[in-house]
Amino acid sequence: AQKVTQAQTEISVVEKEDVTLDCVYETRDTTYYLFWYKQPPSGELVFLIRRNSFDEQNEISGRYSWNFQKSTSSFNFTITASQVVDSAVYFCALRRPNSGYALNFGKGTSLLVTP
Amino acid sequence: DVKVTQSSRYLVKRTGEKVFLECVQDMDHENMFWYRQDPGLGLRLIYFSYDVKMKEKGDIPEGYSVSREKKERFSLILESASTNQTSMYLCASSGTSGSWNPKGRNTGELFFGEGSRLTVL
């Protein structure tokens, strides 16, 4: 069975701190796809990144970086020098097999960045 | 940009009423999805569709049905609303990775609407 676990329910940091959001996944598939989405207070989920299982290279996009480690089944997300605008709920997700690209989501981590 | 539009941001209905939630996408995507989002439970898949008139059950289809008569439109129907269906409903669409849409190449990620917050009294 597929499962995504985000153990951190809520995180609060002060602006400019670095913060890492954890994501652990379970799957029996050898080929799989992982995602991160951001849900700001407005409610619309925004796609951040997709990573496939055969590409373990870490990714950096501005202040955002992702660390994919198959050995520990983790796909962690780090925000460097956090800003108030980063306050949102972040979801990690795993593509379901045979489901038209549907995703299984973790329960999300609510990040609050205070000035 | 991809646009997924949900017809209503907020709805208030009575128990037993029939409720229609409409979703339209402008990207010619084959795949469309309905999720519900509840505090502490995250997003749960209700139904999905990978083609016109095709539908598949997700993890929590009980109490819901769907309709996809046109490629761009995917409707969620609550035949007889109940209070436990009070929730945020999210529609999403995606194109098959590698295929083309009017605005570029599909990469397989889901694009979401703004959500419809339904309260059943």
Short mmCIF file of C-alpha atoms in Angstrom, two decimals:
data_model
loop_
_atom_site.label_atom_id
_atom_site.label_comp_id
_atom_site.label_asym_id
_atom_site.label_seq_id
_atom_site.Cartn_x
_atom_site.Cartn_y
_atom_site.Cartn_z
CA ALA A 1 0.00 0.00 0.00
CA GLN A 2 1.03 3.58 -0.52
CA LYS A 3 1.35 6.02 2.30
CA VAL A 4 2.81 9.45 2.95
CA THR A 5 3.61 10.58 6.47
CA GLN A 6 4.25 14.14 7.54
CA ALA A 7 4.94 13.82 11.22
CA GLN A 8 5.12 17.54 11.88
CA THR A 9 1.63 18.93 12.25
CA GLU A 10 2.62 22.52 12.96
CA ILE A 11 5.88 24.41 12.89
CA SER A 12 6.45 27.97 14.02
CA VAL A 13 9.62 29.88 13.18
CA VAL A 14 10.81 33.44 13.24
CA GLU A 15 11.53 35.15 9.97
CA LYS A 16 14.96 34.41 8.48
CA GLU A 17 15.26 31.06 10.22
CA ASP A 18 15.77 27.95 8.13
CA VAL A 19 13.09 25.29 8.42
CA THR A 20 12.84 21.69 7.21
CA LEU A 21 9.56 19.92 6.58
CA ASP A 22 9.78 16.16 6.78
CA CYS A 23 8.12 13.66 4.47
CA VAL A 24 8.39 9.89 4.67
CA TYR A 25 6.73 7.68 2.10
CA GLU A 26 5.89 4.00 1.64
CA THR A 27 5.45 2.27 -1.69
CA ARG A 28 6.11 -1.12 -3.23
CA ASP A 29 6.61 0.35 -6.67
CA THR A 30 10.09 0.65 -8.10
CA THR A 31 9.08 3.66 -10.18
CA TYR A 32 7.18 6.36 -8.39
CA TYR A 33 6.71 10.11 -8.27
CA LEU A 34 6.78 12.43 -5.28
CA PHE A 35 5.39 15.94 -5.04
CA TRP A 36 5.26 18.94 -2.77
CA TYR A 37 2.37 21.41 -2.77
CA LYS A 38 1.83 24.66 -0.90
CA GLN A 39 -1.58 25.77 0.32
CA PRO A 40 -1.59 29.44 1.34
CA PRO A 41 -4.46 30.89 3.37
CA SER A 42 -6.35 31.61 0.15
CA GLY A 43 -6.88 27.86 -0.16
CA GLU A 44 -5.61 26.96 -3.64
CA LEU A 45 -2.93 24.27 -3.69
CA VAL A 46 0.13 25.33 -5.63
CA PHE A 47 2.52 22.83 -7.15
CA LEU A 48 6.13 23.21 -6.00
CA ILE A 49 8.09 20.23 -7.25
CA ARG A 50 7.89 16.73 -8.70
CA ARG A 51 10.61 14.12 -8.24
CA ASN A 52 10.77 10.68 -9.80
CA SER A 53 12.31 7.68 -8.11
CA PHE A 54 15.18 7.26 -10.52
CA ASP A 55 16.48 10.77 -10.03
CA GLU A 56 17.99 11.20 -6.58
CA GLN A 57 19.64 14.50 -7.34
CA ASN A 58 18.70 17.15 -4.83
CA GLU A 59 16.95 20.21 -6.16
CA ILE A 60 17.31 23.85 -5.29
CA SER A 61 15.00 26.62 -6.38
CA GLY A 62 15.81 29.95 -4.82
CA ARG A 63 15.24 29.62 -1.08
CA TYR A 64 13.64 26.21 -1.50
CA SER A 65 15.53 22.95 -1.59
CA TRP A 66 14.52 19.31 -1.54
CA ASN A 67 16.45 16.32 -0.29
CA PHE A 68 15.37 12.99 -1.73
CA GLN A 69 16.82 9.88 -0.08
CA LYS A 70 15.58 6.51 -1.25
CA SER A 71 17.55 4.72 1.47
CA THR A 72 15.36 6.31 4.13
CA SER A 73 12.24 6.79 1.95
CA SER A 74 12.28 10.48 2.66
CA PHE A 75 11.69 13.58 0.58
CA ASN A 76 12.32 16.53 2.85
CA PHE A 77 11.74 20.17 2.02
CA THR A 78 13.88 23.00 3.37
CA ILE A 79 13.12 26.70 3.26
CA THR A 80 16.17 28.86 3.80
CA ALA A 81 15.82 32.31 5.36
CA SER A 82 12.08 31.92 5.80
CA GLN A 83 9.72 34.82 5.14
CA VAL A 84 6.24 35.64 6.36
CA VAL A 85 4.89 34.83 2.89
CA ASP A 86 6.04 31.26 3.39
CA SER A 87 3.31 30.79 5.98
CA ALA A 88 1.08 28.06 4.56
CA VAL A 89 0.21 24.41 4.80
CA TYR A 90 2.63 22.22 2.89
CA PHE A 91 1.67 18.83 1.55
CA CYS A 92 3.88 16.01 0.43
CA ALA A 93 2.27 13.55 -1.99
CA LEU A 94 2.91 10.30 -3.85
CA ARG A 95 1.37 9.45 -7.20
CA ARG A 96 -1.06 6.57 -7.05
CA PRO A 97 -0.62 3.79 -9.60
CA ASN A 98 -3.35 3.25 -12.21
CA SER A 99 -5.34 6.28 -11.19
CA GLY A 100 -4.96 8.86 -13.89
CA TYR A 101 -2.19 10.64 -11.98
CA ALA A 102 -4.15 10.97 -8.73
CA LEU A 103 -2.06 11.63 -5.64
CA ASN A 104 -2.01 10.29 -2.11
CA PHE A 105 -1.34 13.20 0.18
CA GLY A 106 0.20 13.41 3.59
CA LYS A 107 -1.82 15.24 6.22
CA GLY A 108 0.19 18.39 5.75
CA THR A 109 2.45 20.56 7.86
CA SER A 110 1.24 24.01 8.84
CA LEU A 111 4.11 26.48 8.80
CA LEU A 112 3.81 29.81 10.55
CA VAL A 113 6.55 32.36 9.99
CA THR A 114 6.39 35.34 12.32
CA PRO A 115 8.19 38.65 11.88
CA ASP B 1 -1.46 29.59 -16.61
CA VAL B 2 -3.72 26.64 -16.00
CA LYS B 3 -7.12 27.60 -14.76
CA VAL B 4 -9.31 25.26 -12.74
CA THR B 5 -12.52 27.01 -11.78
CA GLN B 6 -14.92 25.80 -9.15
CA SER B 7 -18.38 27.27 -9.43
CA SER B 8 -18.94 28.20 -5.78
CA ARG B 9 -16.47 29.18 -3.07
CA TYR B 10 -19.02 28.88 -0.27
CA LEU B 11 -22.28 26.96 -0.06
CA VAL B 12 -24.71 26.36 2.76
CA LYS B 13 -27.22 23.56 2.30
CA ARG B 14 -29.77 21.69 4.36
CA THR B 15 -29.63 18.02 5.25
CA GLY B 16 -31.23 15.97 2.51
CA GLU B 17 -30.73 18.53 -0.25
CA LYS B 18 -29.11 17.58 -3.53
CA VAL B 19 -25.87 19.46 -4.07
CA PHE B 20 -23.93 20.02 -7.27
CA LEU B 21 -20.31 21.16 -7.24
CA GLU B 22 -19.03 22.15 -10.64
CA CYS B 23 -15.46 22.26 -11.87
CA VAL B 24 -14.14 23.47 -15.21
CA GLN B 25 -10.57 23.39 -16.53
CA ASP B 26 -9.22 25.18 -19.56
CA MET B 27 -6.20 23.01 -20.33
CA ASP B 28 -7.77 20.16 -22.29
CA HIS B 29 -6.59 17.81 -19.53
CA GLU B 30 -7.68 14.20 -19.69
CA ASN B 31 -7.69 13.63 -15.95
CA MET B 32 -9.86 15.30 -13.35
CA PHE B 33 -10.25 14.70 -9.63
CA TRP B 34 -12.38 15.53 -6.62
CA TYR B 35 -10.85 15.60 -3.15
CA ARG B 36 -12.22 16.63 0.17
CA GLN B 37 -10.05 18.29 2.77
CA ASP B 38 -10.75 18.05 6.49
CA PRO B 39 -8.65 19.22 9.45
CA GLY B 40 -6.34 16.48 10.64
CA LEU B 41 -7.23 14.21 7.73
CA GLY B 42 -5.54 15.98 4.86
CA LEU B 43 -6.83 15.49 1.33
CA ARG B 44 -8.80 12.37 0.50
CA LEU B 45 -9.71 11.29 -3.00
CA ILE B 46 -13.43 10.94 -3.68
CA TYR B 47 -13.57 10.21 -7.42
CA PHE B 48 -11.45 10.69 -10.49
CA SER B 49 -12.00 10.59 -14.22
CA TYR B 50 -9.47 9.92 -16.96
CA ASP B 51 -11.77 10.52 -19.89
CA VAL B 52 -15.21 11.80 -20.84
CA LYS B 53 -17.96 9.63 -19.34
CA MET B 54 -15.35 7.60 -17.45
CA LYS B 55 -15.18 7.65 -13.67
CA GLU B 56 -13.38 5.72 -10.98
CA LYS B 57 -13.95 5.57 -7.25
CA GLY B 58 -11.33 6.96 -4.96
CA ASP B 59 -10.97 6.23 -1.27
CA ILE B 60 -14.21 7.75 0.03
CA PRO B 61 -16.88 7.60 -2.70
CA GLU B 62 -19.80 6.77 -0.41
CA GLY B 63 -22.49 9.42 -0.55
CA TYR B 64 -21.10 10.98 -3.72
CA SER B 65 -21.45 10.58 -7.44
CA VAL B 66 -19.80 12.36 -10.36
CA SER B 67 -20.52 13.31 -13.91
CA ARG B 68 -18.20 14.04 -16.79
CA GLU B 69 -20.18 14.75 -19.95
CA LYS B 70 -17.57 17.09 -21.43
CA LYS B 71 -13.82 16.92 -21.21
CA GLU B 72 -13.45 20.27 -19.48
CA ARG B 73 -16.15 19.78 -16.84
CA PHE B 74 -16.28 17.43 -13.86
CA SER B 75 -19.20 17.64 -11.45
CA LEU B 76 -19.48 16.26 -7.94
CA ILE B 77 -22.98 15.39 -6.77
CA LEU B 78 -24.22 14.84 -3.25
CA GLU B 79 -27.55 13.10 -3.76
CA SER B 80 -28.75 13.75 -0.22
CA ALA B 81 -26.42 15.96 1.75
CA SER B 82 -25.60 15.03 5.32
CA THR B 83 -23.85 16.97 8.05
CA ASN B 84 -20.78 14.74 7.84
CA GLN B 85 -20.27 16.02 4.31
CA THR B 86 -19.49 19.48 5.60
CA SER B 87 -16.01 20.01 4.22
CA MET B 88 -13.75 21.78 1.78
CA TYR B 89 -13.99 20.23 -1.67
CA LEU B 90 -11.09 20.57 -4.07
CA CYS B 91 -11.17 19.89 -7.78
CA ALA B 92 -8.01 19.23 -9.77
CA SER B 93 -6.95 18.34 -13.29
CA SER B 94 -3.84 16.97 -14.95
CA GLY B 95 -2.64 16.12 -18.41
CA THR B 96 -0.77 12.98 -19.33
CA SER B 97 2.93 13.61 -18.91
CA GLY B 98 4.59 14.35 -22.24
CA SER B 99 1.39 15.25 -24.06
CA TRP B 100 0.57 18.76 -25.21
CA ASN B 101 -2.09 21.21 -24.14
CA PRO B 102 -3.02 24.59 -25.63
CA LYS B 103 -0.49 26.33 -23.39
CA GLY B 104 2.43 23.95 -23.55
CA ARG B 105 3.60 20.52 -22.54
CA ASN B 106 1.94 18.53 -19.79
CA THR B 107 4.20 17.35 -16.99
CA GLY B 108 1.68 15.35 -15.01
CA GLU B 109 1.23 17.45 -11.92
CA LEU B 110 -2.21 18.26 -10.59
CA PHE B 111 -3.61 21.77 -10.88
CA PHE B 112 -6.16 22.70 -8.26
CA GLY B 113 -9.12 25.02 -8.07
CA GLU B 114 -9.65 27.39 -5.14
CA GLY B 115 -11.96 24.99 -3.37
CA SER B 116 -15.62 24.98 -2.42
CA ARG B 117 -16.43 25.15 1.25
CA LEU B 118 -19.69 23.33 1.85
CA THR B 119 -21.64 23.56 5.09
CA VAL B 120 -24.55 21.19 5.59
CA LEU B 121 -26.95 22.19 8.35
#
